[in-house]
């Protein structure tokens, strides 16, 4: 860790110094230069202090997460600025060499200062975009909750469930929260939807049950006529932190299950329930985490669907959308609607409804955000209520999904 920190710090310092060449071309005031230097130094010092005082097993959250976010914003600013200056210097070197060989006079080369100022201006404009976006994502974007509404039609939906409304939330990651007022606002938004049922699709915590305890009263206040149900996500098992013993890790999972019960969630562990209305029913199935690419494969779909009739209308809760792609859509039981999360939309991307939907996470997950349909079956991949790692969101906002089921052909 120390070696990595030293290398990263050296890269940071070099980029800051090299980028300063362009900065001072645009701004001549020594006070502005001093502010530039102090801001870069403060971001570096804060990051180093947080890393050196970090206790393994605490998870990347709170002050160290914020310090890391600010550090990488400044690192990116310096790198973009520095790359432009480096390219300009390379061009300058080649032109200088050519002029020497060709015997051109210095008076023929007076355009360099103005060109450097022009390039520095372009560099600052480009560098400011990701820098500003990362800082905005940390201080505004991470709690910029969006209610996304979908209406899905099914020919075999029981008539009584025409218009039935589901609110889905996912990936709370309570260990990352740092603003009770904002989280409470998100909870109020969920309750304002007045859905028939609330479904939570995993990752209540980053690592440990204690992360959820300060927020449990807020999530306990969630209400829906037909109740609220939950499943486990990959982070809920405590696999990404250090434990004093395997017994402590196992107890943490027991504590999390108990806490979910205390908050009023019916935790579905490879099992199912029936939602009933006017003498008709739909099956709600919940599996433990099943993920591709090194993620825990604890989910047992066969066990979960035992006792369900093939003809039942089925809603499946499965945290990782790769489970839907690899297993669920080819299962002979035909799961009408699957609800997942996990990807967070990488907490970074560009979405303009009807025009653009892009995030780097699309290179890892084919189904990464929103509604998809395959073989007459739907999945909604929720973008997540919380955040982890980078303490913010840029372009991919925290989501509350509201899905209304409609009977196809029923007026």
PDB file of C-alpha atoms in Angstrom, residues 14-308:
ATOM      1  CA  UNK A  14       4.294  15.649 -11.781  1.00  0.00           C
ATOM      2  CA  UNK A  15       0.908  16.181 -13.412  1.00  0.00           C
ATOM      3  CA  UNK A  16       0.188  19.164 -11.139  1.00  0.00           C
ATOM      4  CA  UNK A  17       3.534  20.794 -11.917  1.00  0.00           C
ATOM      5  CA  UNK A  18       3.350  20.148 -15.627  1.00  0.00           C
ATOM      6  CA  UNK A  19      -0.240  21.329 -15.782  1.00  0.00           C
ATOM      7  CA  UNK A  20       0.801  24.490 -13.965  1.00  0.00           C
ATOM      8  CA  UNK A  21       2.756  25.517 -17.067  1.00  0.00           C
ATOM      9  CA  UNK A  22      -0.497  25.977 -18.910  1.00  0.00           C
ATOM     10  CA  UNK A  23      -2.275  27.476 -15.906  1.00  0.00           C
ATOM     11  CA  UNK A  24       0.248  30.280 -15.504  1.00  0.00           C
ATOM     12  CA  UNK A  25       0.000  31.020 -19.224  1.00  0.00           C
ATOM     13  CA  UNK A  26      -3.662  31.901 -18.687  1.00  0.00           C
ATOM     14  CA  UNK A  27      -3.383  33.562 -15.270  1.00  0.00           C
ATOM     15  CA  UNK A  28      -0.532  35.974 -14.506  1.00  0.00           C
ATOM     16  CA  UNK A  29      -1.424  36.761 -10.887  1.00  0.00           C
ATOM     17  CA  UNK A  30       0.957  35.237  -8.336  1.00  0.00           C
ATOM     18  CA  UNK A  31      -1.976  34.963  -5.888  1.00  0.00           C
ATOM     19  CA  UNK A  32      -3.878  32.786  -8.342  1.00  0.00           C
ATOM     20  CA  UNK A  33      -0.746  30.656  -8.781  1.00  0.00           C
ATOM     21  CA  UNK A  34      -0.494  30.272  -5.016  1.00  0.00           C
ATOM     22  CA  UNK A  35      -4.125  29.181  -4.735  1.00  0.00           C
ATOM     23  CA  UNK A  36      -3.534  26.599  -7.486  1.00  0.00           C
ATOM     24  CA  UNK A  37      -0.585  25.132  -5.607  1.00  0.00           C
ATOM     25  CA  UNK A  38      -2.264  25.150  -2.196  1.00  0.00           C
ATOM     26  CA  UNK A  39      -5.394  23.414  -3.498  1.00  0.00           C
ATOM     27  CA  UNK A  40      -3.383  20.622  -5.109  1.00  0.00           C
ATOM     28  CA  UNK A  41      -1.240  20.229  -1.981  1.00  0.00           C
ATOM     29  CA  UNK A  42      -4.265  20.200   0.331  1.00  0.00           C
ATOM     30  CA  UNK A  43      -5.994  17.500  -1.718  1.00  0.00           C
ATOM     31  CA  UNK A  44      -2.822  15.372  -1.703  1.00  0.00           C
ATOM     32  CA  UNK A  45      -2.121  15.863   2.016  1.00  0.00           C
ATOM     33  CA  UNK A  46      -5.710  15.038   2.983  1.00  0.00           C
ATOM     34  CA  UNK A  47      -5.640  11.870   0.891  1.00  0.00           C
ATOM     35  CA  UNK A  48      -2.293  10.682   2.314  1.00  0.00           C
ATOM     36  CA  UNK A  49      -3.400  11.323   5.905  1.00  0.00           C
ATOM     37  CA  UNK A  50      -6.666   9.410   5.416  1.00  0.00           C
ATOM     38  CA  UNK A  51      -4.927   6.470   3.756  1.00  0.00           C
ATOM     39  CA  UNK A  52      -2.201   6.213   6.396  1.00  0.00           C
ATOM     40  CA  UNK A  53      -4.812   6.302   9.167  1.00  0.00           C
ATOM     41  CA  UNK A  54      -7.122   3.844   7.466  1.00  0.00           C
ATOM     42  CA  UNK A  55      -8.009   0.730   9.459  1.00  0.00           C
ATOM     43  CA  UNK A  56      -8.388  -2.405   7.299  1.00  0.00           C
ATOM     44  CA  UNK A  57     -11.868  -3.809   7.627  1.00  0.00           C
ATOM     45  CA  UNK A  58     -13.572  -0.429   7.997  1.00  0.00           C
ATOM     46  CA  UNK A  59     -14.571  -0.241   4.343  1.00  0.00           C
ATOM     47  CA  UNK A  60     -13.917   2.619   1.926  1.00  0.00           C
ATOM     48  CA  UNK A  61     -16.446   5.148   3.135  1.00  0.00           C
ATOM     49  CA  UNK A  62     -16.852   8.422   4.950  1.00  0.00           C
ATOM     50  CA  UNK A  63     -13.810  10.666   5.190  1.00  0.00           C
ATOM     51  CA  UNK A  64     -11.439   8.392   3.279  1.00  0.00           C
ATOM     52  CA  UNK A  65     -13.937   8.031   0.431  1.00  0.00           C
ATOM     53  CA  UNK A  66     -14.413  11.802   0.220  1.00  0.00           C
ATOM     54  CA  UNK A  67     -10.659  12.365   0.394  1.00  0.00           C
ATOM     55  CA  UNK A  68     -10.167   9.852  -2.413  1.00  0.00           C
ATOM     56  CA  UNK A  69     -12.846  11.480  -4.551  1.00  0.00           C
ATOM     57  CA  UNK A  70     -11.311  14.951  -4.187  1.00  0.00           C
ATOM     58  CA  UNK A  71      -7.804  13.592  -4.788  1.00  0.00           C
ATOM     59  CA  UNK A  72      -8.761  11.853  -8.023  1.00  0.00           C
ATOM     60  CA  UNK A  73     -10.665  14.919  -9.233  1.00  0.00           C
ATOM     61  CA  UNK A  74      -7.497  17.003  -8.857  1.00  0.00           C
ATOM     62  CA  UNK A  75      -5.361  14.202 -10.319  1.00  0.00           C
ATOM     63  CA  UNK A  76      -7.583  14.125 -13.396  1.00  0.00           C
ATOM     64  CA  UNK A  77      -7.432  17.908 -13.669  1.00  0.00           C
ATOM     65  CA  UNK A  78      -3.636  17.863 -13.577  1.00  0.00           C
ATOM     66  CA  UNK A  79      -3.349  14.939 -15.984  1.00  0.00           C
ATOM     67  CA  UNK A  80      -5.575  16.496 -18.642  1.00  0.00           C
ATOM     68  CA  UNK A  81      -3.794  19.822 -18.334  1.00  0.00           C
ATOM     69  CA  UNK A  82      -0.401  18.130 -18.327  1.00  0.00           C
ATOM     70  CA  UNK A  83      -1.098  15.966 -21.377  1.00  0.00           C
ATOM     71  CA  UNK A  84      -2.034  19.026 -23.425  1.00  0.00           C
ATOM     72  CA  UNK A  85       1.102  20.842 -22.307  1.00  0.00           C
ATOM     73  CA  UNK A  86       3.263  17.818 -23.063  1.00  0.00           C
ATOM     74  CA  UNK A  87       1.874  17.503 -26.584  1.00  0.00           C
ATOM     75  CA  UNK A  88       2.382  21.228 -27.146  1.00  0.00           C
ATOM     76  CA  UNK A  89       5.978  20.976 -25.932  1.00  0.00           C
ATOM     77  CA  UNK A  90       6.639  18.039 -28.259  1.00  0.00           C
ATOM     78  CA  UNK A  91       5.356  20.050 -31.216  1.00  0.00           C
ATOM     79  CA  UNK A  92       7.424  23.036 -30.069  1.00  0.00           C
ATOM     80  CA  UNK A  93      10.547  20.824 -29.893  1.00  0.00           C
ATOM     81  CA  UNK A  94      10.062  19.485 -33.407  1.00  0.00           C
ATOM     82  CA  UNK A  95       9.422  22.969 -34.823  1.00  0.00           C
ATOM     83  CA  UNK A  96      12.466  24.325 -33.001  1.00  0.00           C
ATOM     84  CA  UNK A  97      14.629  21.544 -34.459  1.00  0.00           C
ATOM     85  CA  UNK A  98      13.257  22.117 -37.944  1.00  0.00           C
ATOM     86  CA  UNK A  99      13.905  25.872 -37.703  1.00  0.00           C
ATOM     87  CA  UNK A 100      17.477  25.250 -36.637  1.00  0.00           C
ATOM     88  CA  UNK A 101      18.093  22.869 -39.515  1.00  0.00           C
ATOM     89  CA  UNK A 102      16.349  25.156 -42.015  1.00  0.00           C
ATOM     90  CA  UNK A 103      18.158  28.223 -40.674  1.00  0.00           C
ATOM     91  CA  UNK A 104      14.956  30.155 -39.969  1.00  0.00           C
ATOM     92  CA  UNK A 105      15.244  33.208 -37.778  1.00  0.00           C
ATOM     93  CA  UNK A 106      13.582  33.597 -34.374  1.00  0.00           C
ATOM     94  CA  UNK A 107      11.387  36.392 -35.765  1.00  0.00           C
ATOM     95  CA  UNK A 108       9.643  33.786 -37.914  1.00  0.00           C
ATOM     96  CA  UNK A 109       8.592  31.881 -34.821  1.00  0.00           C
ATOM     97  CA  UNK A 110       6.704  34.507 -32.779  1.00  0.00           C
ATOM     98  CA  UNK A 111       3.423  32.637 -32.961  1.00  0.00           C
ATOM     99  CA  UNK A 112       4.423  30.195 -30.172  1.00  0.00           C
ATOM    100  CA  UNK A 113       3.320  32.268 -27.132  1.00  0.00           C
ATOM    101  CA  UNK A 114      -0.134  32.988 -28.521  1.00  0.00           C
ATOM    102  CA  UNK A 115      -0.532  29.375 -29.602  1.00  0.00           C
ATOM    103  CA  UNK A 116       0.432  28.137 -26.138  1.00  0.00           C
ATOM    104  CA  UNK A 117      -2.180  30.418 -24.588  1.00  0.00           C
ATOM    105  CA  UNK A 118      -4.791  29.113 -27.023  1.00  0.00           C
ATOM    106  CA  UNK A 119      -3.947  25.494 -26.242  1.00  0.00           C
ATOM    107  CA  UNK A 120      -3.893  26.209 -22.518  1.00  0.00           C
ATOM    108  CA  UNK A 121      -7.388  27.638 -22.791  1.00  0.00           C
ATOM    109  CA  UNK A 122      -8.636  24.524 -24.568  1.00  0.00           C
ATOM    110  CA  UNK A 123      -6.907  22.313 -21.986  1.00  0.00           C
ATOM    111  CA  UNK A 124      -8.528  24.164 -19.103  1.00  0.00           C
ATOM    112  CA  UNK A 125     -11.964  23.920 -20.700  1.00  0.00           C
ATOM    113  CA  UNK A 126     -11.651  20.176 -21.252  1.00  0.00           C
ATOM    114  CA  UNK A 127     -10.066  19.497 -17.844  1.00  0.00           C
ATOM    115  CA  UNK A 128     -12.723  21.527 -16.037  1.00  0.00           C
ATOM    116  CA  UNK A 129     -15.528  19.277 -17.297  1.00  0.00           C
ATOM    117  CA  UNK A 130     -14.563  16.009 -15.529  1.00  0.00           C
ATOM    118  CA  UNK A 131     -13.158  17.943 -12.550  1.00  0.00           C
ATOM    119  CA  UNK A 132     -16.382  19.840 -12.014  1.00  0.00           C
ATOM    120  CA  UNK A 133     -18.506  16.771 -12.724  1.00  0.00           C
ATOM    121  CA  UNK A 134     -16.707  14.648 -10.121  1.00  0.00           C
ATOM    122  CA  UNK A 135     -17.048  17.324  -7.452  1.00  0.00           C
ATOM    123  CA  UNK A 136     -20.700  17.928  -8.339  1.00  0.00           C
ATOM    124  CA  UNK A 137     -21.328  14.171  -8.177  1.00  0.00           C
ATOM    125  CA  UNK A 138     -19.899  14.082  -4.656  1.00  0.00           C
ATOM    126  CA  UNK A 139     -21.785  17.009  -3.212  1.00  0.00           C
ATOM    127  CA  UNK A 140     -25.061  16.945  -5.150  1.00  0.00           C
ATOM    128  CA  UNK A 141     -25.353  13.955  -7.442  1.00  0.00           C
ATOM    129  CA  UNK A 142     -25.198  11.178  -4.870  1.00  0.00           C
ATOM    130  CA  UNK A 143     -28.543  12.203  -3.352  1.00  0.00           C
ATOM    131  CA  UNK A 144     -30.182  13.393  -6.562  1.00  0.00           C
ATOM    132  CA  UNK A 145     -32.967  10.809  -6.293  1.00  0.00           C
ATOM    133  CA  UNK A 146     -35.048  10.129  -9.392  1.00  0.00           C
ATOM    134  CA  UNK A 147     -38.394   8.332  -9.512  1.00  0.00           C
ATOM    135  CA  UNK A 148     -38.479   6.347 -12.772  1.00  0.00           C
ATOM    136  CA  UNK A 149     -41.886   4.992 -13.765  1.00  0.00           C
ATOM    137  CA  UNK A 150     -42.539   2.056 -16.075  1.00  0.00           C
ATOM    138  CA  UNK A 151     -45.701   0.341 -17.273  1.00  0.00           C
ATOM    139  CA  UNK A 152     -45.402  -3.283 -18.385  1.00  0.00           C
ATOM    140  CA  UNK A 153     -48.114  -5.289 -20.105  1.00  0.00           C
ATOM    141  CA  UNK A 154     -48.656  -9.029 -19.777  1.00  0.00           C
ATOM    142  CA  UNK A 155     -51.281 -11.143 -21.509  1.00  0.00           C
ATOM    143  CA  UNK A 156     -51.464 -13.627 -18.626  1.00  0.00           C
ATOM    144  CA  UNK A 157     -51.465 -11.184 -15.711  1.00  0.00           C
ATOM    145  CA  UNK A 158     -54.346 -12.091 -13.356  1.00  0.00           C
ATOM    146  CA  UNK A 159     -57.155  -9.578 -13.880  1.00  0.00           C
ATOM    147  CA  UNK A 160     -57.150  -8.510 -10.235  1.00  0.00           C
ATOM    148  CA  UNK A 161     -53.564  -7.285 -10.574  1.00  0.00           C
ATOM    149  CA  UNK A 162     -54.237  -4.932 -13.484  1.00  0.00           C
ATOM    150  CA  UNK A 163     -52.759  -1.625 -12.297  1.00  0.00           C
ATOM    151  CA  UNK A 164     -50.806  -3.249  -9.464  1.00  0.00           C
ATOM    152  CA  UNK A 165     -47.897  -0.980  -8.514  1.00  0.00           C
ATOM    153  CA  UNK A 166     -44.456  -2.059  -7.356  1.00  0.00           C
ATOM    154  CA  UNK A 167     -41.736   0.174  -5.940  1.00  0.00           C
ATOM    155  CA  UNK A 168     -38.267  -1.293  -6.286  1.00  0.00           C
ATOM    156  CA  UNK A 169     -35.172   0.002  -4.528  1.00  0.00           C
ATOM    157  CA  UNK A 170     -31.737  -1.582  -4.571  1.00  0.00           C
ATOM    158  CA  UNK A 171     -28.126  -1.161  -3.457  1.00  0.00           C
ATOM    159  CA  UNK A 172     -28.646   1.030  -0.401  1.00  0.00           C
ATOM    160  CA  UNK A 173     -25.003   0.681   0.743  1.00  0.00           C
ATOM    161  CA  UNK A 174     -25.848   2.340   4.038  1.00  0.00           C
ATOM    162  CA  UNK A 175     -22.207   2.414   5.122  1.00  0.00           C
ATOM    163  CA  UNK A 176     -21.592   5.167   2.567  1.00  0.00           C
ATOM    164  CA  UNK A 177     -24.351   7.543   3.730  1.00  0.00           C
ATOM    165  CA  UNK A 178     -23.296  10.838   5.294  1.00  0.00           C
ATOM    166  CA  UNK A 179     -26.416  13.017   5.215  1.00  0.00           C
ATOM    167  CA  UNK A 180     -29.467  11.964   7.214  1.00  0.00           C
ATOM    168  CA  UNK A 181     -31.680  14.742   5.851  1.00  0.00           C
ATOM    169  CA  UNK A 182     -31.041  13.698   2.251  1.00  0.00           C
ATOM    170  CA  UNK A 183     -31.595  10.005   2.952  1.00  0.00           C
ATOM    171  CA  UNK A 184     -34.830  10.844   4.765  1.00  0.00           C
ATOM    172  CA  UNK A 185     -35.928  12.775   1.681  1.00  0.00           C
ATOM    173  CA  UNK A 186     -35.325   9.661  -0.420  1.00  0.00           C
ATOM    174  CA  UNK A 187     -37.374   7.556   2.000  1.00  0.00           C
ATOM    175  CA  UNK A 188     -40.220  10.072   1.800  1.00  0.00           C
ATOM    176  CA  UNK A 189     -40.110   9.867  -2.008  1.00  0.00           C
ATOM    177  CA  UNK A 190     -40.538   6.094  -1.803  1.00  0.00           C
ATOM    178  CA  UNK A 191     -43.529   6.379   0.516  1.00  0.00           C
ATOM    179  CA  UNK A 192     -45.084   9.093  -1.644  1.00  0.00           C
ATOM    180  CA  UNK A 193     -45.458   6.566  -4.470  1.00  0.00           C
ATOM    181  CA  UNK A 194     -48.049   4.695  -2.372  1.00  0.00           C
ATOM    182  CA  UNK A 195     -47.253   1.435  -4.150  1.00  0.00           C
ATOM    183  CA  UNK A 196     -48.949  -1.857  -3.327  1.00  0.00           C
ATOM    184  CA  UNK A 197     -45.639  -3.478  -2.431  1.00  0.00           C
ATOM    185  CA  UNK A 198     -42.008  -2.431  -1.863  1.00  0.00           C
ATOM    186  CA  UNK A 199     -39.246  -4.744  -3.085  1.00  0.00           C
ATOM    187  CA  UNK A 200     -35.602  -4.318  -2.109  1.00  0.00           C
ATOM    188  CA  UNK A 201     -33.111  -6.174  -4.288  1.00  0.00           C
ATOM    189  CA  UNK A 202     -29.967  -6.424  -2.200  1.00  0.00           C
ATOM    190  CA  UNK A 203     -26.841  -4.729  -0.813  1.00  0.00           C
ATOM    191  CA  UNK A 204     -28.247  -3.165   2.337  1.00  0.00           C
ATOM    192  CA  UNK A 205     -24.692  -2.573   3.607  1.00  0.00           C
ATOM    193  CA  UNK A 206     -21.168  -2.297   2.268  1.00  0.00           C
ATOM    194  CA  UNK A 207     -19.782  -4.893   4.657  1.00  0.00           C
ATOM    195  CA  UNK A 208     -21.164  -4.852   8.199  1.00  0.00           C
ATOM    196  CA  UNK A 209     -24.569  -4.807   9.823  1.00  0.00           C
ATOM    197  CA  UNK A 210     -23.588  -1.923  12.104  1.00  0.00           C
ATOM    198  CA  UNK A 211     -23.491   0.348   9.050  1.00  0.00           C
ATOM    199  CA  UNK A 212     -27.274   0.097   8.771  1.00  0.00           C
ATOM    200  CA  UNK A 213     -28.082   0.678  12.427  1.00  0.00           C
ATOM    201  CA  UNK A 214     -28.067   4.533  12.299  1.00  0.00           C
ATOM    202  CA  UNK A 215     -30.471   4.435   9.350  1.00  0.00           C
ATOM    203  CA  UNK A 216     -32.704   1.535  10.349  1.00  0.00           C
ATOM    204  CA  UNK A 217     -35.476   3.750  11.732  1.00  0.00           C
ATOM    205  CA  UNK A 218     -35.771   5.526   8.367  1.00  0.00           C
ATOM    206  CA  UNK A 219     -36.074   2.298   6.393  1.00  0.00           C
ATOM    207  CA  UNK A 220     -38.437   0.874   8.998  1.00  0.00           C
ATOM    208  CA  UNK A 221     -40.778   3.756   8.139  1.00  0.00           C
ATOM    209  CA  UNK A 222     -41.244   2.465   4.570  1.00  0.00           C
ATOM    210  CA  UNK A 223     -44.837   1.379   4.104  1.00  0.00           C
ATOM    211  CA  UNK A 224     -46.817  -0.544   1.476  1.00  0.00           C
ATOM    212  CA  UNK A 225     -50.235  -2.195   1.659  1.00  0.00           C
ATOM    213  CA  UNK A 226     -48.946  -5.667   0.776  1.00  0.00           C
ATOM    214  CA  UNK A 227     -45.704  -5.316   2.721  1.00  0.00           C
ATOM    215  CA  UNK A 228     -42.035  -4.994   1.858  1.00  0.00           C
ATOM    216  CA  UNK A 229     -39.759  -7.831   0.799  1.00  0.00           C
ATOM    217  CA  UNK A 230     -35.998  -8.104   0.411  1.00  0.00           C
ATOM    218  CA  UNK A 231     -33.151 -10.297  -0.772  1.00  0.00           C
ATOM    219  CA  UNK A 232     -29.395 -10.325  -0.159  1.00  0.00           C
ATOM    220  CA  UNK A 233     -26.782  -8.803  -2.460  1.00  0.00           C
ATOM    221  CA  UNK A 234     -23.119  -9.683  -2.781  1.00  0.00           C
ATOM    222  CA  UNK A 235     -22.019  -7.041  -0.236  1.00  0.00           C
ATOM    223  CA  UNK A 236     -24.408  -8.284   2.435  1.00  0.00           C
ATOM    224  CA  UNK A 237     -22.328 -11.419   3.050  1.00  0.00           C
ATOM    225  CA  UNK A 238     -19.334  -9.436   4.338  1.00  0.00           C
ATOM    226  CA  UNK A 239     -16.925 -10.882   1.779  1.00  0.00           C
ATOM    227  CA  UNK A 240     -15.043  -7.617   1.105  1.00  0.00           C
ATOM    228  CA  UNK A 241     -13.627  -6.811   4.520  1.00  0.00           C
ATOM    229  CA  UNK A 242     -11.412  -8.329   7.197  1.00  0.00           C
ATOM    230  CA  UNK A 243     -12.933 -10.250  10.098  1.00  0.00           C
ATOM    231  CA  UNK A 244     -11.343 -11.366  13.322  1.00  0.00           C
ATOM    232  CA  UNK A 245     -12.798 -14.832  12.745  1.00  0.00           C
ATOM    233  CA  UNK A 246     -15.170 -16.780  10.527  1.00  0.00           C
ATOM    234  CA  UNK A 247     -17.557 -16.890  13.462  1.00  0.00           C
ATOM    235  CA  UNK A 248     -17.668 -13.081  13.556  1.00  0.00           C
ATOM    236  CA  UNK A 249     -18.404 -12.964   9.840  1.00  0.00           C
ATOM    237  CA  UNK A 250     -21.197 -15.532  10.173  1.00  0.00           C
ATOM    238  CA  UNK A 251     -22.686 -13.653  13.128  1.00  0.00           C
ATOM    239  CA  UNK A 252     -22.683 -10.444  11.095  1.00  0.00           C
ATOM    240  CA  UNK A 253     -24.885 -12.091   8.486  1.00  0.00           C
ATOM    241  CA  UNK A 254     -27.237 -13.368  11.171  1.00  0.00           C
ATOM    242  CA  UNK A 255     -27.400  -9.867  12.635  1.00  0.00           C
ATOM    243  CA  UNK A 256     -28.202  -8.384   9.221  1.00  0.00           C
ATOM    244  CA  UNK A 257     -31.017 -10.849   8.660  1.00  0.00           C
ATOM    245  CA  UNK A 258     -32.431 -10.036  12.080  1.00  0.00           C
ATOM    246  CA  UNK A 259     -32.130  -6.302  11.482  1.00  0.00           C
ATOM    247  CA  UNK A 260     -34.016  -6.572   8.196  1.00  0.00           C
ATOM    248  CA  UNK A 261     -36.785  -8.388  10.041  1.00  0.00           C
ATOM    249  CA  UNK A 262     -36.862  -5.664  12.704  1.00  0.00           C
ATOM    250  CA  UNK A 263     -37.230  -3.054   9.947  1.00  0.00           C
ATOM    251  CA  UNK A 264     -40.257  -4.903   8.634  1.00  0.00           C
ATOM    252  CA  UNK A 265     -38.711  -6.614   5.607  1.00  0.00           C
ATOM    253  CA  UNK A 266     -39.637 -10.178   4.740  1.00  0.00           C
ATOM    254  CA  UNK A 267     -36.242 -11.508   3.632  1.00  0.00           C
ATOM    255  CA  UNK A 268     -36.580 -14.130   0.899  1.00  0.00           C
ATOM    256  CA  UNK A 269     -33.724 -16.636   0.961  1.00  0.00           C
ATOM    257  CA  UNK A 270     -34.271 -18.989  -1.994  1.00  0.00           C
ATOM    258  CA  UNK A 271     -37.968 -19.089  -1.267  1.00  0.00           C
ATOM    259  CA  UNK A 272     -41.239 -17.506  -2.373  1.00  0.00           C
ATOM    260  CA  UNK A 273     -44.428 -15.868  -1.209  1.00  0.00           C
ATOM    261  CA  UNK A 274     -47.783 -15.285  -2.885  1.00  0.00           C
ATOM    262  CA  UNK A 275     -49.242 -11.812  -3.273  1.00  0.00           C
ATOM    263  CA  UNK A 276     -53.029 -12.173  -3.201  1.00  0.00           C
ATOM    264  CA  UNK A 277     -55.822  -9.943  -4.382  1.00  0.00           C
ATOM    265  CA  UNK A 278     -59.535 -10.625  -4.933  1.00  0.00           C
ATOM    266  CA  UNK A 279     -59.022 -14.381  -4.888  1.00  0.00           C
ATOM    267  CA  UNK A 280     -56.146 -14.297  -7.390  1.00  0.00           C
ATOM    268  CA  UNK A 281     -52.408 -14.443  -6.797  1.00  0.00           C
ATOM    269  CA  UNK A 282     -48.959 -13.848  -8.232  1.00  0.00           C
ATOM    270  CA  UNK A 283     -45.779 -15.557  -7.065  1.00  0.00           C
ATOM    271  CA  UNK A 284     -42.963 -13.470  -5.602  1.00  0.00           C
ATOM    272  CA  UNK A 285     -39.647 -15.355  -5.611  1.00  0.00           C
ATOM    273  CA  UNK A 286     -36.419 -14.249  -3.968  1.00  0.00           C
ATOM    274  CA  UNK A 287     -33.000 -15.840  -4.417  1.00  0.00           C
ATOM    275  CA  UNK A 288     -29.717 -15.261  -2.662  1.00  0.00           C
ATOM    276  CA  UNK A 289     -26.939 -13.607  -4.622  1.00  0.00           C
ATOM    277  CA  UNK A 290     -25.900 -15.299  -7.853  1.00  0.00           C
ATOM    278  CA  UNK A 291     -23.257 -13.482  -9.838  1.00  0.00           C
ATOM    279  CA  UNK A 292     -20.879 -14.029 -12.698  1.00  0.00           C
ATOM    280  CA  UNK A 293     -17.174 -13.229 -12.754  1.00  0.00           C
ATOM    281  CA  UNK A 294     -16.057 -14.079  -9.232  1.00  0.00           C
ATOM    282  CA  UNK A 295     -19.181 -12.932  -7.387  1.00  0.00           C
ATOM    283  CA  UNK A 296     -20.877 -15.256  -4.919  1.00  0.00           C
ATOM    284  CA  UNK A 297     -23.129 -17.913  -6.440  1.00  0.00           C
ATOM    285  CA  UNK A 298     -25.296 -18.660  -3.422  1.00  0.00           C
ATOM    286  CA  UNK A 299     -28.682 -18.385  -5.123  1.00  0.00           C
ATOM    287  CA  UNK A 300     -30.662 -21.571  -5.745  1.00  0.00           C
ATOM    288  CA  UNK A 301     -33.435 -20.908  -8.252  1.00  0.00           C
ATOM    289  CA  UNK A 302     -34.618 -24.518  -8.228  1.00  0.00           C
ATOM    290  CA  UNK A 303     -35.132 -24.416  -4.478  1.00  0.00           C
ATOM    291  CA  UNK A 304     -36.827 -21.030  -4.635  1.00  0.00           C
ATOM    292  CA  UNK A 305     -39.405 -22.093  -7.199  1.00  0.00           C
ATOM    293  CA  UNK A 306     -40.290 -25.384  -5.492  1.00  0.00           C
ATOM    294  CA  UNK A 307     -44.034 -25.391  -4.869  1.00  0.00           C
ATOM    295  CA  UNK A 308     -44.789 -22.837  -7.585  1.00  0.00           C
TER     296      UNK A 308
END
